[in-house]
Coordinates of N, CA, C and O and ligand atoms in Angstrom, one line a residue:
M1 N 81.4 11.8 92.6 CA 80.0 11.5 92.5 C 79.7 10.2 93.2 O 80.5 9.2 93.1
Q2 N 78.6 10.1 94.0 CA 78.3 8.9 94.7 C 77.8 7.8 93.7 O 76.8 8.0 92.9
M3 N 78.6 6.7 93.6 CA 78.3 5.7 92.5 C 77.2 4.7 92.9 O 76.6 4.1 92.1
R4 N 77.1 4.4 94.3 CA 76.2 3.4 94.7 C 75.3 4.0 95.8 O 75.6 4.9 96.5
D5 N 74.1 3.3 95.9 CA 73.2 3.7 97.0 C 73.8 3.4 98.3 O 74.6 2.4 98.4
N6 N 73.6 4.2 99.4 CA 74.0 3.8 100.7 C 72.8 4.1 101.7 O 71.7 4.5 101.2
G7 N 73.0 3.9 102.9 CA 71.9 4.0 103.9 C 71.3 5.4 103.9 O 70.2 5.6 104.3
L8 N 72.1 6.4 103.4 CA 71.6 7.8 103.5 C 70.9 8.3 102.3 O 70.3 9.3 102.3
G9 N 71.2 7.6 101.1 CA 70.5 8.2 99.9 C 70.8 7.3 98.7 O 71.7 6.5 98.6
F10 N 69.9 7.6 97.6 CA 70.1 6.9 96.3 C 71.3 7.6 95.6 O 71.4 8.9 95.7
S11 N 72.0 6.9 94.8 CA 73.0 7.5 94.0 C 72.4 8.2 92.8 O 71.3 7.8 92.4
P12 N 73.1 9.2 92.2 CA 72.5 9.8 91.0 C 72.2 8.8 89.9 O 71.3 9.0 89.1
I13 N 73.1 7.7 89.8 CA 72.9 6.7 88.8 C 71.5 6.0 89.0 O 70.8 5.8 88.0
T14 N 71.2 5.6 90.2 CA 70.0 5.0 90.5 C 68.8 5.9 90.1 O 67.8 5.4 89.5
I15 N 68.9 7.2 90.5 CA 67.8 8.1 90.2 C 67.6 8.3 88.7 O 66.5 8.2 88.2
A16 N 68.7 8.4 88.0 CA 68.6 8.6 86.6 C 68.0 7.4 85.9 O 67.1 7.5 85.1
L17 N 68.5 6.2 86.3 CA 68.0 5.0 85.6 C 66.6 4.7 86.0 O 65.8 4.1 85.2
H18 N 66.2 5.1 87.2 CA 64.8 4.9 87.6 C 63.9 5.6 86.6 O 62.9 5.0 86.1
W19 N 64.2 6.8 86.3 CA 63.3 7.6 85.4 C 63.5 7.2 83.9 O 62.6 7.3 83.1
V20 N 64.8 6.7 83.6 CA 65.0 6.2 82.2 C 64.1 5.0 82.0 O 63.4 4.9 81.0
V21 N 64.1 4.1 83.0 CA 63.2 2.9 82.8 C 61.7 3.3 82.7 O 61.0 2.7 81.9
A22 N 61.3 4.2 83.6 CA 59.9 4.6 83.5 C 59.6 5.2 82.1 O 58.5 4.9 81.5
A23 N 60.5 6.0 81.6 CA 60.3 6.6 80.3 C 60.3 5.6 79.2 O 59.5 5.6 78.2
L24 N 61.2 4.6 79.3 CA 61.2 3.5 78.3 C 59.9 2.7 78.3 O 59.4 2.4 77.2
L25 N 59.4 2.4 79.5 CA 58.2 1.6 79.6 C 57.0 2.4 78.9 O 56.2 1.9 78.2
L26 N 57.0 3.7 79.2 CA 55.9 4.6 78.7 C 56.0 4.6 77.1 O 55.0 4.5 76.4
S27 N 57.3 4.7 76.6 CA 57.5 4.7 75.2 C 57.1 3.4 74.5 O 56.5 3.4 73.4
I28 N 57.4 2.3 75.2 CA 57.0 1.0 74.7 C 55.5 0.8 74.6 O 54.9 0.4 73.6
A29 N 54.8 1.3 75.7 CA 53.4 1.3 75.7 C 52.8 2.2 74.6 O 51.9 1.9 73.9
G30 N 53.5 3.4 74.4 CA 53.0 4.3 73.4 C 53.1 3.7 72.0 O 52.2 3.8 71.2
C31 N 54.2 3.0 71.7 CA 54.4 2.3 70.4 C 53.3 1.2 70.3 O 52.7 1.1 69.2
G32 N 52.9 0.5 71.4 CA 51.9 -0.5 71.3 C 50.5 0.1 71.0 O 49.8 -0.4 70.1
I33 N 50.3 1.3 71.6 CA 49.0 2.0 71.3 C 49.0 2.5 69.8 O 48.0 2.3 69.1
A34 N 50.1 3.1 69.4 CA 50.2 3.5 68.0 C 50.0 2.4 67.0 O 49.3 2.5 66.0
L35 N 50.6 1.2 67.4 CA 50.4 0.0 66.5 C 49.0 -0.4 66.3 O 48.5 -0.8 65.2
M36 N 48.2 -0.2 67.4 CA 46.7 -0.5 67.3 C 46.0 0.4 66.4 O 45.0 0.0 65.8
F37 N 46.5 1.6 66.2 CA 45.7 2.6 65.4 C 46.4 2.8 64.0 O 46.0 3.7 63.3
T38 N 47.4 2.0 63.6 CA 48.1 2.3 62.4 C 47.8 1.1 61.4 O 48.0 -0.1 61.8
A39 N 47.4 1.5 60.2 CA 47.0 0.4 59.2 C 48.2 0.3 58.2 O 48.4 -0.8 57.7
D40 N 48.9 1.3 58.0 CA 50.0 1.3 57.0 C 51.1 0.3 57.3 O 51.7 0.4 58.4
D41 N 51.4 -0.6 56.4 CA 52.4 -1.7 56.8 C 53.8 -1.2 57.1 O 54.4 -1.7 58.0
A42 N 54.2 -0.2 56.3 CA 55.6 0.3 56.5 C 55.7 1.0 57.8 O 56.7 0.8 58.6
Q43 N 54.6 1.8 58.2 CA 54.6 2.4 59.5 C 54.6 1.4 60.6 O 55.3 1.6 61.7
R44 N 53.8 0.4 60.4 CA 53.7 -0.7 61.5 C 55.0 -1.3 61.7 O 55.4 -1.6 62.9
L45 N 55.7 -1.6 60.6 CA 57.0 -2.2 60.7 C 58.0 -1.3 61.5 O 58.7 -1.8 62.4
G46 N 58.0 0.0 61.1 CA 58.9 0.9 61.8 C 58.6 1.0 63.3 O 59.5 1.0 64.2
L47 N 57.3 1.0 63.6 CA 56.9 1.1 65.1 C 57.3 -0.2 65.8 O 57.8 -0.1 66.9
A48 N 57.1 -1.3 65.1 CA 57.4 -2.6 65.8 C 59.0 -2.7 66.0 O 59.4 -3.1 67.1
H49 N 59.7 -2.2 65.0 CA 61.2 -2.2 65.2 C 61.6 -1.3 66.4 O 62.5 -1.6 67.2
T50 N 61.0 -0.1 66.4 CA 61.3 0.8 67.5 C 61.0 0.2 68.8 O 61.7 0.3 69.8
Q51 N 59.8 -0.4 68.9 CA 59.4 -1.0 70.2 C 60.3 -2.1 70.6 O 60.7 -2.2 71.8
N52 N 60.8 -2.9 69.6 CA 61.8 -4.0 70.0 C 63.1 -3.4 70.5 O 63.7 -3.9 71.4
L53 N 63.5 -2.3 69.8 CA 64.8 -1.6 70.2 C 64.7 -1.1 71.7 O 65.5 -1.3 72.5
L54 N 63.5 -0.4 71.9 CA 63.3 0.1 73.3 C 63.3 -1.0 74.3 O 63.9 -0.9 75.4
G55 N 62.7 -2.1 74.0 CA 62.6 -3.3 74.9 C 64.0 -3.8 75.1 O 64.3 -4.2 76.2
T56 N 64.8 -3.8 74.1 CA 66.2 -4.4 74.2 C 67.0 -3.5 75.1 O 67.8 -3.9 76.0
V57 N 66.9 -2.1 74.9 CA 67.6 -1.2 75.8 C 67.1 -1.3 77.2 O 67.9 -1.4 78.2
L58 N 65.8 -1.5 77.4 CA 65.2 -1.7 78.7 C 65.8 -2.9 79.4 O 66.2 -2.8 80.6
F59 N 65.9 -4.0 78.7 CA 66.5 -5.2 79.2 C 67.9 -5.0 79.7 O 68.3 -5.4 80.8
V60 N 68.8 -4.4 78.8 CA 70.2 -4.2 79.2 C 70.3 -3.3 80.4 O 71.1 -3.6 81.4
V61 N 69.6 -2.2 80.4 CA 69.7 -1.3 81.5 C 69.2 -2.0 82.8 O 69.8 -1.8 83.9
S62 N 68.2 -2.8 82.7 CA 67.6 -3.4 83.8 C 68.5 -4.5 84.5 O 68.3 -4.8 85.7
I63 N 69.3 -5.1 83.7 CA 70.3 -6.1 84.3 C 71.2 -5.4 85.3 O 71.3 -5.8 86.4
Y64 N 71.7 -4.2 84.8 CA 72.6 -3.4 85.7 C 71.8 -3.0 87.0 O 72.3 -3.1 88.1
R65 N 70.6 -2.5 86.7 CA 69.8 -2.0 87.7 C 69.4 -3.0 88.8 O 69.5 -2.7 90.0
L66 N 69.1 -4.2 88.4 CA 68.7 -5.2 89.3 C 69.9 -5.6 90.2 O 69.8 -5.7 91.4
W67 N 71.1 -5.7 89.5 CA 72.3 -6.0 90.2 C 72.6 -4.9 91.2 O 72.9 -5.2 92.4
A68 N 72.5 -3.7 90.8 CA 72.8 -2.5 91.7 C 71.8 -2.5 92.9 O 72.2 -2.3 94.1
R69 N 70.5 -2.8 92.6 CA 69.5 -2.8 93.7 C 69.8 -3.9 94.7 O 69.7 -3.7 95.9
L70 N 70.2 -5.1 94.2 CA 70.4 -6.3 95.1 C 71.7 -6.2 95.8 O 71.9 -6.8 96.9
S71 N 72.7 -5.5 95.3 CA 74.0 -5.5 95.9 C 74.4 -4.2 96.6 O 75.5 -4.0 97.1
S72 N 73.4 -3.3 96.8 CA 73.7 -2.1 97.6 C 72.6 -1.9 98.6 O 71.5 -2.4 98.4
Y73 N 72.9 -1.1 99.6 CA 71.9 -0.8 100.6 C 70.7 0.0 100.0 O 70.9 0.9 99.2
H74 N 69.5 -0.3 100.5 CA 68.4 0.5 100.1 C 68.4 1.6 101.2 O 68.4 1.3 102.4
P75 N 68.4 2.9 100.8 CA 68.5 4.0 101.8 C 67.3 3.9 102.8 O 66.3 3.4 102.5
L76 N 67.6 4.5 104.0 CA 66.6 4.5 105.0 C 65.3 5.2 104.5 O 65.4 6.1 103.7
P77 N 64.1 4.8 104.9 CA 62.9 5.4 104.4 C 62.8 6.8 104.9 O 63.3 7.2 106.0
V78 N 62.1 7.6 104.1 CA 61.8 9.0 104.5 C 60.5 8.9 105.4 O 59.7 8.1 105.2
G79 N 60.4 9.7 106.4 CA 59.3 9.7 107.3 C 59.4 8.5 108.3 O 60.5 8.0 108.5
T80 N 58.3 8.1 108.9 CA 58.3 7.0 109.9 C 57.3 5.9 109.5 O 56.4 5.7 110.3
P81 N 57.6 5.2 108.4 CA 56.7 4.1 108.0 C 56.9 2.9 109.0 O 58.0 2.8 109.6
N82 N 55.8 2.1 109.2 CA 56.0 0.9 110.0 C 56.8 -0.1 109.3 O 56.9 -0.1 108.1
P83 N 57.5 -1.1 110.0 CA 58.4 -2.1 109.4 C 57.7 -2.9 108.3 O 58.3 -3.2 107.3
V84 N 56.4 -3.2 108.4 CA 55.7 -4.0 107.4 C 55.7 -3.1 106.1 O 56.0 -3.7 105.0
E85 N 55.4 -1.9 106.2 CA 55.3 -1.0 105.0 C 56.7 -1.0 104.3 O 56.8 -1.0 103.1
V86 N 57.8 -0.9 105.1 CA 59.1 -0.8 104.6 C 59.4 -2.1 103.8 O 59.9 -2.1 102.7
I87 N 59.1 -3.2 104.5 CA 59.4 -4.5 103.8 C 58.6 -4.7 102.5 O 59.2 -5.1 101.5
V88 N 57.3 -4.3 102.6 CA 56.5 -4.5 101.4 C 57.0 -3.6 100.3 O 57.2 -4.0 99.1
S89 N 57.3 -2.3 100.6 CA 57.6 -1.4 99.5 C 59.0 -1.8 98.9 O 59.2 -1.7 97.7
R90 N 59.9 -2.2 99.7 CA 61.2 -2.6 99.2 C 61.1 -3.9 98.4 O 61.7 -4.0 97.3
S91 N 60.3 -4.8 98.8 CA 60.1 -6.1 98.1 C 59.4 -5.8 96.7 O 59.8 -6.4 95.7
V92 N 58.4 -4.9 96.7 CA 57.8 -4.5 95.5 C 58.8 -3.9 94.5 O 58.9 -4.2 93.3
A93 N 59.7 -3.0 95.1 CA 60.7 -2.3 94.2 C 61.6 -3.4 93.6 O 61.9 -3.3 92.4
V94 N 62.1 -4.3 94.4 CA 62.9 -5.4 93.8 C 62.2 -6.2 92.8 O 62.7 -6.5 91.7
G95 N 60.9 -6.5 93.1 CA 60.0 -7.3 92.1 C 59.9 -6.5 90.8 O 60.0 -7.1 89.7
L96 N 59.7 -5.2 90.9 CA 59.6 -4.4 89.6 C 60.9 -4.5 88.8 O 60.9 -4.6 87.6
A97 N 62.0 -4.3 89.6 CA 63.3 -4.4 88.9 C 63.5 -5.7 88.2 O 64.0 -5.8 87.1
L98 N 63.1 -6.8 88.9 CA 63.3 -8.2 88.4 C 62.4 -8.4 87.2 O 62.8 -9.0 86.2
A99 N 61.2 -7.8 87.3 CA 60.2 -8.0 86.1 C 60.8 -7.4 84.9 O 60.6 -7.9 83.7
M100 N 61.6 -6.3 85.0 CA 62.1 -5.6 83.8 C 63.2 -6.4 83.1 O 63.6 -6.1 82.0
V101 N 63.7 -7.4 83.9 CA 64.7 -8.4 83.2 C 63.9 -9.6 82.7 O 64.2 -10.0 81.5
L102 N 63.0 -10.1 83.5 CA 62.3 -11.4 83.1 C 61.3 -11.2 81.9 O 61.2 -12.0 81.0
L103 N 60.6 -10.1 82.0 CA 59.5 -9.9 80.9 C 60.1 -9.8 79.5 O 59.6 -10.4 78.6
P104 N 61.2 -9.0 79.3 CA 61.7 -9.0 78.0 C 62.2 -10.3 77.5 O 62.1 -10.7 76.3
V105 N 62.8 -11.1 78.5 CA 63.3 -12.5 78.1 C 62.1 -13.3 77.6 O 62.2 -14.1 76.7
A106 N 61.0 -13.2 78.4 CA 59.8 -14.0 78.0 C 59.3 -13.6 76.6 O 58.9 -14.5 75.8
V107 N 59.3 -12.3 76.3 CA 58.9 -11.9 75.0 C 59.8 -12.5 73.9 O 59.3 -13.0 72.9
W108 N 61.1 -12.4 74.2 CA 62.1 -12.9 73.2 C 61.9 -14.5 73.0 O 61.8 -15.0 71.9
L109 N 61.7 -15.2 74.1 CA 61.5 -16.6 74.1 C 60.2 -17.0 73.3 O 60.2 -17.9 72.5
S110 N 59.1 -16.2 73.6 CA 57.9 -16.5 73.0 C 58.0 -16.3 71.5 O 57.5 -17.2 70.7
R111 N 58.6 -15.2 71.0 CA 58.8 -15.0 69.6 C 59.7 -16.1 69.0 O 59.4 -16.6 67.9
A112 N 60.8 -16.4 69.7 CA 61.7 -17.5 69.2 C 60.9 -18.8 69.0 O 61.1 -19.5 68.0
A113 N 60.1 -19.1 70.0 CA 59.3 -20.4 70.0 C 58.3 -20.3 68.8 O 57.9 -21.4 68.3
A114 N 57.9 -19.1 68.4 CA 57.0 -19.0 67.3 C 57.8 -18.9 66.0 O 57.2 -18.8 64.9
G115 N 59.1 -19.0 66.1 CA 59.9 -19.0 64.9 C 60.1 -17.6 64.3 O 60.5 -17.4 63.1
V116 N 59.9 -16.5 65.1 CA 60.0 -15.1 64.7 C 61.2 -14.5 65.4 O 61.3 -14.5 66.6
A117 N 62.1 -13.8 64.7 CA 63.2 -13.1 65.3 C 62.7 -11.8 65.8 O 61.8 -11.2 65.2
V118 N 63.4 -11.3 66.8 CA 63.1 -9.9 67.3 C 63.8 -8.9 66.4 O 65.0 -8.8 66.5
E119 N 63.1 -8.3 65.5 CA 63.8 -7.4 64.5 C 63.9 -6.0 65.1 O 63.0 -5.4 65.7
L120 N 65.1 -5.4 64.8 CA 65.5 -4.1 65.3 C 65.6 -3.2 64.0 O 65.7 -3.7 62.9
P121 N 65.7 -1.9 64.3 CA 65.9 -1.0 63.1 C 67.3 -1.3 62.5 O 68.1 -2.0 63.1
W122 N 67.6 -0.7 61.4 CA 68.8 -0.8 60.6 C 69.1 -2.3 60.2 O 70.3 -2.7 60.1
G123 N 68.1 -3.1 60.0 CA 68.2 -4.4 59.5 C 68.8 -5.4 60.5 O 69.2 -6.5 60.2
L124 N 68.9 -5.0 61.8 CA 69.5 -5.9 62.8 C 68.4 -6.7 63.4 O 67.2 -6.4 63.3
A125 N 68.8 -7.9 64.0 CA 67.8 -8.7 64.6 C 68.4 -9.5 65.8 O 69.6 -9.8 65.7
I126 N 67.6 -9.8 66.8 CA 68.2 -10.7 67.9 C 67.9 -12.1 67.5 O 66.7 -12.5 67.2
P127 N 68.9 -12.9 67.4 CA 68.7 -14.3 66.9 C 67.8 -15.1 67.8 O 67.7 -14.9 69.0
T128 N 67.1 -16.1 67.2 CA 66.3 -17.0 67.9 C 67.2 -18.2 68.3 O 67.6 -18.9 67.4
L129 N 67.4 -18.4 69.6 CA 68.4 -19.4 70.0 C 67.7 -20.8 70.3 O 68.3 -21.7 70.7
I130 N 66.3 -20.8 70.2 CA 65.7 -22.1 70.4 C 64.9 -22.5 69.2 O 64.5 -21.6 68.4
E131 N 64.6 -23.8 69.1 CA 63.8 -24.3 67.9 C 62.3 -23.8 68.1 O 61.8 -23.8 69.2
P132 N 61.6 -23.6 67.0 CA 60.2 -23.2 67.1 C 59.4 -24.4 67.8 O 59.7 -25.5 67.5
S133 N 58.5 -24.0 68.7 CA 57.7 -25.1 69.4 C 56.4 -24.4 69.9 O 56.5 -23.5 70.7
V134 N 55.3 -25.0 69.5 CA 54.0 -24.4 70.0 C 53.9 -24.6 71.5 O 53.4 -23.7 72.2
A135 N 54.3 -25.8 72.0 CA 54.1 -26.1 73.4 C 55.0 -25.1 74.2 O 54.5 -24.5 75.2
V136 N 56.2 -24.8 73.8 CA 57.1 -23.9 74.6 C 56.4 -22.5 74.5 O 56.3 -21.8 75.5
Q137 N 55.9 -22.1 73.3 CA 55.3 -20.8 73.2 C 54.1 -20.6 74.1 O 54.0 -19.6 74.8
R138 N 53.3 -21.7 74.2 CA 52.1 -21.6 75.1 C 52.5 -21.4 76.6 O 52.0 -20.6 77.2
V139 N 53.5 -22.2 77.0 CA 54.0 -22.1 78.4 C 54.5 -20.7 78.7 O 54.2 -20.0 79.7
V140 N 55.4 -20.2 77.8 CA 56.0 -18.9 78.0 C 55.0 -17.8 78.0 O 55.1 -16.9 78.8
D141 N 54.0 -17.9 77.1 CA 52.9 -16.9 77.1 C 52.2 -16.8 78.4 O 51.8 -15.8 78.9
I142 N 51.9 -18.0 78.9 CA 51.2 -18.1 80.2 C 52.0 -17.4 81.3 O 51.6 -16.6 82.1
L143 N 53.3 -17.8 81.3 CA 54.2 -17.2 82.3 C 54.3 -15.7 82.1 O 54.3 -14.9 83.1
F144 N 54.3 -15.2 80.9 CA 54.4 -13.8 80.6 C 53.1 -13.1 81.2 O 53.2 -12.1 81.8
D145 N 52.0 -13.7 80.9 CA 50.7 -13.1 81.4 C 50.7 -13.0 82.9 O 50.3 -12.0 83.5
I146 N 51.2 -14.1 83.6 CA 51.2 -14.0 85.1 C 52.2 -13.0 85.5 O 51.9 -12.1 86.4
G147 N 53.4 -12.9 84.9 CA 54.4 -11.9 85.3 C 53.9 -10.5 85.0 O 54.1 -9.6 85.8
A148 N 53.3 -10.3 83.9 CA 52.8 -9.0 83.5 C 51.7 -8.5 84.5 O 51.7 -7.3 84.9
T149 N 50.8 -9.4 84.9 CA 49.8 -9.1 85.8 C 50.4 -8.7 87.2 O 50.0 -7.7 87.8
A150 N 51.3 -9.5 87.6 CA 52.0 -9.3 88.9 C 52.7 -7.9 88.8 O 52.7 -7.1 89.8
F151 N 53.3 -7.6 87.7 CA 54.0 -6.4 87.5 C 53.0 -5.2 87.6 O 53.3 -4.2 88.3
M152 N 51.9 -5.3 86.9 CA 50.9 -4.2 86.9 C 50.4 -4.0 88.4 O 50.2 -2.8 88.8
L153 N 50.1 -5.1 89.1 CA 49.7 -4.9 90.5 C 50.7 -4.3 91.4 O 50.5 -3.3 92.1
G154 N 52.0 -4.7 91.2 CA 53.1 -4.2 92.0 C 53.3 -2.7 91.6 O 53.5 -1.9 92.5
F155 N 53.2 -2.4 90.3 CA 53.4 -1.0 89.9 C 52.3 -0.1 90.5 O 52.6 1.0 90.9
A156 N 51.1 -0.6 90.5 CA 49.9 0.2 91.1 C 50.2 0.5 92.5 O 50.0 1.6 93.0
L157 N 50.7 -0.5 93.3 CA 51.0 -0.4 94.7 C 52.2 0.6 94.9 O 52.2 1.5 95.8
H158 N 53.2 0.5 94.0 CA 54.4 1.4 94.0 C 53.9 2.9 93.8 O 54.3 3.8 94.5
L159 N 53.0 3.0 92.8 CA 52.6 4.4 92.5 C 51.7 4.9 93.6 O 51.8 6.1 94.0
F160 N 50.9 4.0 94.2 CA 50.0 4.4 95.3 C 50.9 4.9 96.5 O 50.6 5.9 97.1
G161 N 52.0 4.1 96.8 CA 52.9 4.5 97.9 C 53.5 5.8 97.6 O 53.6 6.7 98.5
A162 N 54.0 6.1 96.4 CA 54.7 7.3 96.0 C 53.7 8.5 96.2 O 54.0 9.5 96.8
L163 N 52.5 8.3 95.7 CA 51.5 9.4 95.8 C 51.0 9.7 97.2 O 50.8 10.8 97.7
K164 N 50.9 8.5 98.0 CA 50.5 8.7 99.4 C 51.5 9.5 100.2 O 51.2 10.4 100.9
N165 N 52.8 9.1 100.0 CA 53.9 9.8 100.7 C 53.9 11.3 100.3 O 54.1 12.1 101.2
H166 N 53.7 11.6 99.0 CA 53.8 12.9 98.5 C 52.6 13.8 99.0 O 52.8 14.9 99.5
F167 N 51.4 13.3 98.7 CA 50.2 14.1 98.9 C 49.6 13.9 100.3 O 49.2 14.9 100.9
A168 N 49.5 12.7 100.8 CA 48.8 12.5 102.1 C 49.7 12.7 103.2 O 49.4 13.4 104.2
L169 N 51.0 12.2 103.1 CA 51.9 12.3 104.3 C 52.7 13.6 104.1 O 53.3 14.0 105.1
G170 N 52.8 14.1 102.9 CA 53.5 15.4 102.7 C 55.0 15.3 103.0 O 55.7 16.2 103.4
N171 N 55.6 14.0 102.8 CA 57.1 13.9 103.0 C 57.9 14.0 101.7 O 57.3 14.2 100.6
D172 N 59.2 13.9 101.8 CA 60.1 14.1 100.6 C 60.4 12.8 99.9 O 61.4 12.8 99.1
A173 N 59.7 11.7 100.1 CA 60.1 10.4 99.5 C 60.2 10.6 97.9 O 61.1 10.1 97.3
L174 N 59.1 11.2 97.4 CA 59.1 11.3 95.9 C 60.2 12.4 95.4 O 60.9 12.1 94.5
K175 N 60.3 13.5 96.2 CA 61.3 14.5 95.9 C 62.7 13.9 95.9 O 63.6 14.2 95.1
R176 N 63.0 13.0 96.9 CA 64.3 12.3 97.0 C 64.6 11.5 95.7 O 65.7 11.5 95.2
M177 N 63.5 10.9 95.2 CA 63.7 10.1 93.9 C 63.8 11.1 92.7 O 64.1 10.6 91.6
L178 N 63.5 12.3 92.9 CA 63.7 13.3 91.9 C 65.0 14.1 92.0 O 65.2 15.1 91.4
G179 N 65.8 13.6 93.0 CA 67.1 14.2 93.2 C 67.3 15.2 94.3 O 68.4 15.6 94.6
K180 N 66.3 15.4 95.1 CA 66.4 16.4 96.2 C 67.2 15.7 97.3 O 67.0 14.5 97.7
H181 N 68.2 16.5 97.9 CA 68.9 15.9 99.1 C 68.1 16.0 100.3 O 67.5 17.0 100.7
V182 N 67.9 14.8 101.0 CA 67.0 14.8 102.1 C 67.9 14.4 103.3 O 68.6 13.4 103.3
E183 N 67.8 15.2 104.4 CA 68.5 14.9 105.7 C 67.7 13.8 106.4 O 66.5 14.1 106.7
L184 N 68.3 12.7 106.8 CA 67.6 11.7 107.5 C 67.8 11.8 109.0 O 68.9 12.2 109.4
Ligands
HEM1 C1 55.6 7.5 87.7 C2 56.1 6.4 88.0 C3 56.9 6.2 89.3 C4 57.0 6.9 90.5 C5 56.2 8.1 90.9 C6 57.9 6.2 91.3 C7 58.3 6.6 92.6 C8 59.3 6.0 93.3 C9 59.8 6.5 94.6 C10 59.3 7.7 95.3 C11 60.8 5.7 95.0 C12 61.7 5.8 96.2 C13 61.2 4.8 97.3 C14 62.1 4.9 98.5 O1 62.3 6.0 99.0 O2 62.5 3.9 99.0 C15 61.0 4.7 94.0 C16 61.9 3.7 94.0 C17 62.0 2.7 93.1 N1 61.2 2.5 92.0 FE1 59.8 3.8 91.3 N2 58.4 5.1 90.6 C18 57.8 5.0 89.4 C19 58.0 4.1 88.4 C20 58.8 3.0 88.6 C21 58.9 1.9 87.6 C22 58.2 1.9 86.2 C23 59.7 1.0 88.1 C24 60.2 -0.3 87.5 C25 59.8 -0.9 86.5 C26 60.1 1.5 89.4 C27 61.0 0.8 90.3 C28 61.6 1.3 91.4 C29 62.7 0.7 92.1 C30 63.4 -0.6 91.8 C31 63.0 1.6 93.2 C32 64.1 1.4 94.2 C33 65.2 2.3 93.8 C34 66.0 1.8 92.6 O3 66.7 0.8 92.7 O4 65.7 2.3 91.5 N3 59.5 2.7 89.7 N4 60.1 4.9 93.0

């Protein structure tokens, strides 16, 4: 099995983790929405613990993913995009991968600065390694908001690029990310 990306294609690991990360993000957002509509305390606690667990898995997977992205070749683009499009789309992809490492750290730091541990199911918790501090929490929350906004903008661009390639340009860029072998 091809373990790393090369100039000709993504590895099956990259493809699998790409969609695992997308599914984790969707599930985390789903927990957030469910939390907004749940009044029962026990259910809210269960949802919050599940959301924290999904975020922790996302963080761990994303560390590997960012390292793999930065340390292997990004395959040649499908179709004939101009160099600026290639640079922008690859930079956005790296930015998205980086955000998946930094944003969970910001959430953990913000909770720790508020004196709250990140609680997981089965009575587990991620320890708070810093002292509670209102000032630190305020700064981290601002950084989180900036990072989350940049992530949303980057993700919108990423999605636009994928849909444009698939529907407007009719090439195999999206199908390649779904596992199709594409001859370049
Ligand atoms: C429905 C949602 C998504 C679609 C349709 C999509 C589509 C794609 C496509 C078509 C590529 C291949 C680009 C190329 O050929 O160079 C790609 C790569 C990539 N995407 Fe997405 N994507 C989605 C969600 C995400 C999310 C949520 C993230 C990160 C948080 C992400 C991060 C990346 C990264 C880092 C790459 C480069 C390959 C890698 O290292 O995984 N994508 N995506």
